[in-house]
GROMACS .gro file of C-alpha atoms in nm:
model
  370
    1VAL     CA    1   0.342   3.093   0.070
    2ASN     CA    2   0.134   3.027  -0.162
    3TYR     CA    3  -0.300   2.980  -0.201
    4ALA     CA    4  -0.464   2.836  -0.521
    5GLN     CA    5  -0.777   2.741  -0.605
    6TYR     CA    6  -0.838   2.498  -0.909
    7PHE     CA    7  -1.188   2.392  -1.133
    8GLY     CA    8  -1.178   2.073  -1.309
    9GLN     CA    9  -1.406   1.994  -1.598
   10VAL     CA   10  -1.732   1.869  -1.688
   11GLY     CA   11  -1.612   1.616  -1.920
   12THR     CA   12  -1.841   1.478  -2.195
   13GLY     CA   13  -1.829   1.132  -2.133
   14GLY     CA   14  -2.011   1.205  -1.744
   15VAL     CA   15  -2.266   1.446  -1.934
   16SER     CA   16  -2.328   1.377  -2.279
   17GLY     CA   17  -2.281   1.007  -2.228
   18GLN     CA   18  -2.503   1.001  -2.002
   19ILE     CA   19  -2.798   1.064  -2.217
   20ASN     CA   20  -2.586   0.908  -2.532
   21PRO     CA   21  -2.896   0.681  -2.686
   22VAL     CA   22  -2.658   0.471  -2.912
   23THR     CA   23  -2.388   0.339  -2.628
   24ALA     CA   24  -2.357  -0.047  -2.629
   25VAL     CA   25  -2.570  -0.197  -2.367
   26THR     CA   26  -2.550  -0.555  -2.183
   27VAL     CA   27  -2.738  -0.711  -1.961
   28ARG     CA   28  -2.716  -1.024  -1.753
   29TYR     CA   29  -2.966  -1.285  -1.693
   30PRO     CA   30  -2.892  -1.638  -1.590
   31TRP     CA   31  -2.898  -1.937  -1.780
   32ALA     CA   32  -2.908  -2.249  -1.784
   33ASP     CA   33  -2.797  -2.483  -2.074
   34LEU     CA   34  -3.056  -2.767  -2.149
   35ASN     CA   35  -2.974  -2.936  -2.394
   36GLY     CA   36  -2.560  -2.875  -2.389
   37ASP     CA   37  -2.550  -2.714  -2.696
   38ARG     CA   38  -2.356  -2.397  -2.524
   39PHE     CA   39  -2.578  -2.206  -2.678
   40ALA     CA   40  -2.810  -1.994  -2.486
   41GLN     CA   41  -3.209  -2.049  -2.650
   42PRO     CA   42  -3.432  -1.804  -2.501
   43ASN     CA   43  -3.605  -2.119  -2.257
   44GLU     CA   44  -3.263  -2.178  -2.172
   45ILE     CA   45  -3.253  -1.803  -1.969
   46PHE     CA   46  -3.385  -1.749  -1.651
   47PRO     CA   47  -3.485  -1.375  -1.502
   48THR     CA   48  -3.623  -1.313  -1.151
   49ASN     CA   49  -3.993  -1.471  -1.162
   50GLY     CA   50  -3.966  -1.454  -1.503
   51ASP     CA   51  -3.975  -1.034  -1.580
   52PHE     CA   52  -3.747  -0.932  -1.806
   53ARG     CA   53  -3.692  -0.615  -1.645
   54ASN     CA   54  -3.516  -0.842  -1.391
   55PHE     CA   55  -3.167  -0.875  -1.478
   56GLN     CA   56  -2.881  -0.943  -1.236
   57ASN     CA   57  -2.662  -0.715  -1.403
   58LEU     CA   58  -2.706  -0.375  -1.675
   59THR     CA   59  -2.495  -0.181  -1.850
   60GLY     CA   60  -2.588   0.125  -2.108
   61ASN     CA   61  -2.848   0.390  -2.110
   62TRP     CA   62  -3.078   0.136  -2.224
   63ASP     CA   63  -3.452   0.125  -2.010
   64PRO     CA   64  -3.567  -0.219  -1.999
   65ASN     CA   65  -3.905  -0.072  -1.879
   66ASN     CA   66  -3.953   0.043  -2.185
   67PRO     CA   67  -3.712  -0.146  -2.390
   68SER     CA   68  -3.814  -0.039  -2.781
   69SER     CA   69  -3.756   0.373  -2.686
   70PRO     CA   70  -3.519   0.510  -2.913
   71SER     CA   71  -3.443   0.752  -2.606
   72THR     CA   72  -3.260   0.702  -2.280
   73ALA     CA   73  -3.436   0.752  -1.899
   74ASN     CA   74  -3.124   0.844  -1.736
   75THR     CA   75  -3.117   1.193  -1.600
   76ILE     CA   76  -2.860   1.483  -1.507
   77ALA     CA   77  -2.920   1.661  -1.240
   78PRO     CA   78  -2.949   2.053  -1.248
   79ASN     CA   79  -2.710   2.184  -1.040
   80LEU     CA   80  -2.375   2.003  -1.156
   81LYS     CA   81  -2.105   2.213  -1.053
   82ASN     CA   82  -1.679   2.169  -1.171
   83ASP     CA   83  -1.479   1.972  -0.909
   84ARG     CA   84  -1.281   2.154  -0.724
   85THR     CA   85  -0.921   2.194  -0.548
   86ASN     CA   86  -0.823   2.435  -0.329
   87GLU     CA   87  -0.474   2.413  -0.211
   88VAL     CA   88  -0.211   2.598   0.029
   89ILE     CA   89   0.152   2.547  -0.025
   90ALA     CA   90   0.416   2.674   0.243
   91GLY     CA   91   0.771   2.659   0.236
   92ALA     CA   92   1.093   2.843   0.363
   93SER     CA   93   1.472   2.803   0.234
   94HIS     CA   94   1.831   2.805   0.384
   95GLU     CA   95   2.154   2.828   0.243
   96VAL     CA   96   2.364   2.615   0.415
   97GLY     CA   97   2.666   2.588   0.326
   98ARG     CA   98   2.845   2.798   0.058
   99GLY     CA   99   2.621   2.603  -0.267
  100PHE     CA  100   2.462   2.371  -0.078
  101ALA     CA  101   2.048   2.457   0.012
  102VAL     CA  102   1.814   2.350   0.226
  103ASP     CA  103   1.438   2.383   0.174
  104VAL     CA  104   1.102   2.289   0.375
  105ASN     CA  105   0.733   2.257   0.224
  106TYR     CA  106   0.409   2.182   0.375
  107ILE     CA  107   0.092   2.170   0.090
  108TRP     CA  108  -0.253   2.116   0.185
  109ARG     CA  109  -0.522   2.035  -0.067
  110LYS     CA  110  -0.857   1.929  -0.017
  111TYR     CA  111  -1.068   1.795  -0.376
  112ASP     CA  112  -1.446   1.843  -0.343
  113ARG     CA  113  -1.788   1.903  -0.576
  114PHE     CA  114  -1.707   1.566  -0.736
  115GLN     CA  115  -1.969   1.353  -0.909
  116GLY     CA  116  -2.163   1.062  -0.916
  117THR     CA  117  -2.366   0.821  -1.101
  118PHE     CA  118  -2.646   0.689  -0.845
  119ASN     CA  119  -2.924   0.484  -0.980
  120GLN     CA  120  -3.284   0.549  -0.973
  121LEU     CA  121  -3.593   0.411  -0.807
  122SER     CA  122  -3.756   0.400  -1.186
  123ALA     CA  123  -3.756   0.628  -1.539
  124ALA     CA  124  -4.082   0.812  -1.420
  125ASP     CA  125  -3.952   0.873  -1.077
  126THR     CA  126  -3.573   1.091  -1.012
  127THR     CA  127  -3.578   1.005  -0.680
  128ILE     CA  128  -3.251   0.749  -0.652
  129VAL     CA  129  -3.180   0.488  -0.445
  130THR     CA  130  -3.035   0.543  -0.124
  131SER     CA  131  -2.780   0.317   0.076
  132ASP     CA  132  -3.091   0.250   0.246
  133ASN     CA  133  -3.239   0.103  -0.004
  134TYR     CA  134  -2.974  -0.181   0.038
  135ILE     CA  135  -2.987  -0.507   0.245
  136ALA     CA  136  -2.684  -0.641   0.411
  137SER     CA  137  -2.586  -1.047   0.354
  138GLN     CA  138  -2.322  -1.269   0.456
  139TYR     CA  139  -2.098  -1.420   0.246
  140PRO     CA  140  -1.866  -1.711   0.312
  141PRO     CA  141  -1.649  -1.773   0.060
  142THR     CA  142  -1.487  -2.102  -0.058
  143CYS     CA  143  -1.101  -2.056  -0.090
  144THR     CA  144  -0.841  -2.293  -0.234
  145VAL     CA  145  -0.522  -2.172  -0.216
  146ALA     CA  146  -0.294  -2.195   0.110
  147GLY     CA  147  -0.213  -1.892   0.271
  148ALA     CA  148  -0.559  -1.707   0.150
  149ARG     CA  149  -0.730  -1.492   0.358
  150CYS     CA  150  -1.107  -1.669   0.381
  151ASP     CA  151  -1.235  -1.449   0.535
  152THR     CA  152  -1.680  -1.404   0.573
  153VAL     CA  153  -1.770  -1.040   0.386
  154THR     CA  154  -2.112  -0.840   0.471
  155ALA     CA  155  -2.213  -0.797   0.119
  156TYR     CA  156  -2.519  -0.567   0.048
  157TYR     CA  157  -2.776  -0.524  -0.212
  158PRO     CA  158  -3.114  -0.382  -0.328
  159ALA     CA  159  -3.367  -0.441  -0.144
  160PHE     CA  160  -3.592  -0.402  -0.511
  161GLN     CA  161  -3.469  -0.473  -0.894
  162LEU     CA  162  -3.332  -0.172  -0.929
  163SER     CA  163  -3.443  -0.029  -1.259
  164GLY     CA  164  -3.170   0.044  -1.431
  165THR     CA  165  -3.189   0.400  -1.509
  166THR     CA  166  -2.926   0.625  -1.371
  167ARG     CA  167  -2.859   0.994  -1.277
  168VAL     CA  168  -2.565   1.185  -1.267
  169VAL     CA  169  -2.557   1.410  -0.975
  170MET     CA  170  -2.336   1.649  -0.753
  171LEU     CA  171  -2.210   1.404  -0.439
  172PRO     CA  172  -2.283   1.623  -0.135
  173THR     CA  173  -2.056   1.576   0.086
  174PHE     CA  174  -1.714   1.380  -0.040
  175ASN     CA  175  -1.411   1.499   0.002
  176ARG     CA  176  -1.073   1.367  -0.016
  177SER     CA  177  -0.762   1.625   0.202
  178PHE     CA  178  -0.413   1.601   0.117
  179ASN     CA  179  -0.109   1.703   0.387
  180GLY     CA  180   0.222   1.665   0.305
  181VAL     CA  181   0.567   1.785   0.420
  182GLU     CA  182   0.884   1.764   0.235
  183VAL     CA  183   1.263   1.856   0.262
  184ILE     CA  184   1.445   1.912  -0.009
  185GLY     CA  185   1.841   1.955  -0.045
  186ARG     CA  186   2.033   2.088  -0.325
  187LYS     CA  187   2.414   2.152  -0.415
  188ARG     CA  188   2.532   2.278  -0.672
  189MET     CA  189   2.822   2.177  -0.912
  190ALA     CA  190   3.113   2.246  -0.738
  191ASP     CA  191   3.450   2.102  -0.657
  192HIS     CA  192   3.397   1.861  -0.958
  193TRP     CA  193   3.058   1.716  -0.745
  194MET     CA  194   2.654   1.773  -0.739
  195LEU     CA  195   2.410   1.606  -0.546
  196ASN     CA  196   1.931   1.694  -0.535
  197GLY     CA  197   1.814   1.492  -0.290
  198SER     CA  198   1.443   1.503  -0.125
  199VAL     CA  199   1.201   1.292   0.148
  200SER     CA  200   0.910   1.387   0.195
  201TYR     CA  201   0.583   1.222   0.400
  202ASN     CA  202   0.188   1.262   0.299
  203THR     CA  203  -0.134   1.121   0.382
  204ALA     CA  204  -0.418   1.185   0.139
  205LEU     CA  205  -0.821   1.099   0.247
  206GLN     CA  206  -1.132   0.978   0.141
  207HIS     CA  207  -1.396   1.133   0.278
  208TYR     CA  208  -1.741   0.958   0.292
  209GLY     CA  209  -2.071   1.130   0.475
  210ALA     CA  210  -2.488   1.072   0.385
  211GLY     CA  211  -2.601   1.100   0.068
  212ASP     CA  212  -2.198   1.060  -0.088
  213PHE     CA  213  -2.252   0.669  -0.175
  214GLN     CA  214  -2.582   0.433  -0.284
  215SER     CA  215  -2.349   0.083  -0.244
  216PRO     CA  216  -2.271  -0.016   0.092
  217ASN     CA  217  -2.011  -0.244  -0.061
  218ASN     CA  218  -1.609  -0.143   0.107
  219ILE     CA  219  -1.757   0.243   0.256
  220ASP     CA  220  -1.574   0.087   0.553
  221LYS     CA  221  -1.282   0.035   0.371
  222LEU     CA  222  -1.317   0.340   0.215
  223ASN     CA  223  -1.398   0.558   0.418
  224GLY     CA  224  -1.088   0.765   0.631
  225ALA     CA  225  -0.869   0.541   0.454
  226GLN     CA  226  -0.613   0.651   0.145
  227TYR     CA  227  -0.642   0.759  -0.176
  228ALA     CA  228  -0.539   0.477  -0.397
  229PRO     CA  229  -0.597   0.588  -0.775
  230GLN     CA  230  -0.552   0.262  -1.001
  231SER     CA  231  -0.265   0.288  -1.303
  232THR     CA  232  -0.376   0.269  -1.611
  233GLY     CA  233  -0.218   0.291  -1.935
  234SER     CA  234   0.052   0.011  -1.800
  235GLY     CA  235  -0.132  -0.333  -1.953
  236ILE     CA  236  -0.091  -0.373  -1.525
  237GLY     CA  237  -0.337  -0.372  -1.320
  238ASN     CA  238  -0.388  -0.443  -1.013
  239VAL     CA  239  -0.141  -0.134  -0.881
  240PHE     CA  240  -0.307   0.193  -0.671
  241GLN     CA  241  -0.023   0.405  -0.633
  242ASN     CA  242  -0.044   0.538  -0.273
  243ALA     CA  243   0.327   0.606  -0.093
  244ARG     CA  244   0.299   0.785   0.224
  245TRP     CA  245   0.636   0.824   0.251
  246LEU     CA  246   0.952   0.858  -0.025
  247ALA     CA  247   1.331   0.969  -0.061
  248LYS     CA  248   1.530   1.012  -0.337
  249VAL     CA  249   1.870   1.125  -0.421
  250GLY     CA  250   2.111   1.179  -0.749
  251GLY     CA  251   2.400   1.395  -0.807
  252MET     CA  252   2.702   1.310  -1.038
  253TYR     CA  253   3.116   1.339  -0.979
  254GLN     CA  254   3.359   1.479  -1.231
  255ALA     CA  255   3.608   1.208  -1.181
  256PRO     CA  256   3.955   1.256  -1.379
  257TYR     CA  257   4.030   1.210  -1.772
  258ALA     CA  258   3.658   1.446  -1.813
  259VAL     CA  259   3.463   1.038  -1.674
  260ASN     CA  260   3.118   1.149  -1.571
  261VAL     CA  261   2.998   0.934  -1.298
  262SER     CA  262   2.608   0.973  -1.178
  263ALA     CA  263   2.418   0.820  -0.988
  264PHE     CA  264   2.018   0.831  -0.882
  265TYR     CA  265   1.801   0.668  -0.571
  266ASN     CA  266   1.499   0.622  -0.549
  267ALA     CA  267   1.304   0.461  -0.190
  268ARG     CA  268   0.933   0.474  -0.157
  269GLN     CA  269   0.686   0.288   0.047
  270GLY     CA  270   0.507  -0.002  -0.052
  271TYR     CA  271   0.203   0.031  -0.334
  272PRO     CA  272  -0.110  -0.042  -0.094
  273PHE     CA  273  -0.205  -0.430  -0.149
  274GLU     CA  274  -0.652  -0.467  -0.204
  275ALA     CA  275  -0.685  -0.792  -0.091
  276ALA     CA  276  -1.055  -0.921  -0.148
  277VAL     CA  277  -1.293  -1.169  -0.187
  278GLN     CA  278  -1.536  -1.197  -0.422
  279VAL     CA  279  -1.865  -1.262  -0.483
  280LEU     CA  280  -1.904  -1.580  -0.700
  281THR     CA  281  -2.325  -1.526  -0.714
  282SER     CA  282  -2.481  -1.258  -0.842
  283LEU     CA  283  -2.640  -1.076  -0.605
  284PRO     CA  284  -2.990  -1.030  -0.583
  285ASN     CA  285  -3.214  -0.719  -0.699
  286GLY     CA  286  -2.896  -0.656  -0.975
  287GLY     CA  287  -2.638  -0.607  -0.723
  288GLY     CA  288  -2.452  -0.780  -0.949
  289THR     CA  289  -2.062  -0.954  -0.829
  290PRO     CA  290  -1.864  -0.720  -0.624
  291SER     CA  291  -1.593  -0.753  -0.464
  292ILE     CA  292  -1.531  -0.687  -0.133
  293LEU     CA  293  -1.168  -0.555   0.007
  294LEU     CA  294  -1.073  -0.672   0.344
  295ASP     CA  295  -0.877  -0.409   0.484
  296PRO     CA  296  -0.887  -0.027   0.498
  297VAL     CA  297  -0.687   0.057   0.176
  298GLY     CA  298  -0.276   0.136   0.328
  299ASP     CA  299  -0.309  -0.088   0.616
  300ASN     CA  300  -0.189  -0.438   0.374
  301ARG     CA  301   0.077  -0.255   0.145
  302LEU     CA  302   0.340  -0.472  -0.112
  303PRO     CA  303   0.689  -0.455   0.013
  304THR     CA  304   0.931  -0.130   0.025
  305TYR     CA  305   1.036   0.052  -0.287
  306GLN     CA  306   1.382   0.022  -0.372
  307ASN     CA  307   1.571   0.137  -0.696
  308LEU     CA  308   1.966   0.252  -0.789
  309ASP     CA  309   2.031   0.350  -1.180
  310LEU     CA  310   2.399   0.446  -1.268
  311ARG     CA  311   2.522   0.625  -1.516
  312VAL     CA  312   2.883   0.665  -1.696
  313GLU     CA  313   2.964   0.964  -1.990
  314ARG     CA  314   3.325   1.059  -2.117
  315PRO     CA  315   3.280   1.332  -2.368
  316ILE     CA  316   3.476   1.357  -2.677
  317THR     CA  317   3.542   1.707  -2.927
  318PHE     CA  318   3.657   1.610  -3.259
  319GLN     CA  319   3.654   1.876  -3.503
  320GLY     CA  320   3.402   2.079  -3.342
  321VAL     CA  321   3.175   1.796  -3.254
  322ARG     CA  322   3.121   1.701  -2.959
  323PHE     CA  323   3.037   1.344  -2.889
  324ILE     CA  324   2.941   1.174  -2.556
  325PRO     CA  325   2.954   0.822  -2.493
  326SER     CA  326   2.770   0.667  -2.202
  327LEU     CA  327   2.673   0.318  -2.045
  328ASP     CA  328   2.398   0.326  -1.813
  329ILE     CA  329   2.280   0.058  -1.602
  330PHE     CA  330   1.950   0.016  -1.426
  331ASN     CA  331   1.820  -0.145  -1.134
  332ILE     CA  332   2.194  -0.206  -1.057
  333GLY     CA  333   2.127  -0.473  -0.847
  334ASN     CA  334   1.858  -0.671  -1.006
  335GLY     CA  335   1.558  -0.614  -0.788
  336ASN     CA  336   1.304  -0.794  -0.826
  337ILE     CA  337   1.029  -0.618  -0.561
  338ILE     CA  338   0.659  -0.696  -0.640
  339GLN     CA  339   0.484  -0.478  -0.775
  340ALA     CA  340   0.128  -0.629  -0.797
  341LEU     CA  341  -0.023  -0.954  -0.647
  342ARG     CA  342  -0.377  -1.146  -0.737
  343PRO     CA  343  -0.626  -0.953  -0.514
  344ASN     CA  344  -0.961  -1.176  -0.527
  345GLN     CA  345  -0.875  -1.408  -0.220
  346ASN     CA  346  -1.103  -1.704  -0.348
  347ALA     CA  347  -0.987  -1.708  -0.688
  348ASN     CA  348  -0.776  -1.998  -0.833
  349ASN     CA  349  -0.447  -1.804  -0.857
  350ALA     CA  350  -0.472  -1.569  -0.485
  351ASN     CA  351  -0.151  -1.398  -0.411
  352ASN     CA  352   0.020  -1.487  -0.693
  353ILE     CA  353   0.268  -1.265  -0.798
  354GLN     CA  354   0.141  -1.004  -1.143
  355ALA     CA  355   0.380  -0.776  -1.158
  356ILE     CA  356   0.755  -0.735  -1.005
  357VAL     CA  357   1.000  -0.480  -1.084
  358ALA     CA  358   1.187  -0.469  -1.458
  359PRO     CA  359   1.539  -0.636  -1.429
  360ARG     CA  360   1.879  -0.512  -1.450
  361VAL     CA  361   1.928  -0.349  -1.782
  362LEU     CA  362   2.255  -0.230  -1.971
  363ARG     CA  363   2.155   0.082  -2.264
  364PHE     CA  364   2.525   0.204  -2.413
  365GLY     CA  365   2.461   0.579  -2.634
  366VAL     CA  366   2.673   0.864  -2.779
  367ARG     CA  367   2.487   1.187  -2.780
  368VAL     CA  368   2.661   1.416  -3.068
  369ASN     CA  369   2.571   1.831  -2.989
  370TRP     CA  370   2.720   2.080  -3.241
   0.00000   0.00000   0.00000
């Protein structure tokens, strides 16, 4: 049995970045190209009520109430703390036969003390905008792709124009919970073969309470649903990593004539598919163009992922040098399992396949030891 507590770091992006006065700023206003030259002129930009403080969307540390200010009106709550993880792992191991052992583990984690960035009521008032200050509106989308879900969704927008000034606060009750069980089997090398395998089942849930969110958009699809962070850095978007079950097994057999044959098979539940309707007309008072989820995260999933890899090698020793030529075959079945789909149901590419598993790959190699 093991208990541990971990603390994260208060990163520079959320603290010093919040009050950095020289960030890039983007402000969105409605524009009509009156003379057709495809260039925006001052008389073609139409802020609400003629007031340039009434933007549609704003990013960056800029105060539209005081546009020439050399500093930012953004603030940081003084009670920020490091985010925290509490963890308990309890397990048992038993040898059930000569050279073969089984482990069973239960894992519990709770993540809390997260930070959030909320709009303030005004640059001079550090009181933040709450979900009570939002208005619900119905958005019936227009869908052009056969089979797309064209559900009327509820979108929320601020009851008054947002100031553009923000405050980093600690979320009072938001937390994530993790519960998982894994069974592991291991057969050490004996009688010319070895094997390792495992099966696990887990659930990772998000929990929102009062004061944990500002805009109510999608909270009903996130609260109590699976936590599925979007992968980054691969160049492929819309991959939301969450599998409640997964299984894998790998092993090696020493065949005659010193030929080693090994294989690895793994399977998991398909990742969530977050089908959504995007509000195409900017919502009033800086409400932007949110994408509204149609299902609780984790209820709608991509196909089950399966893959089998194979390796064959034959060591050769020559004058004290050991050569190990090998052949690897990845995705031996050449499966084309879907990994990502285009989620916006009212887009022209709705439900188009965005990514599949890489095709079968053969790799020849030689490893040299001396």
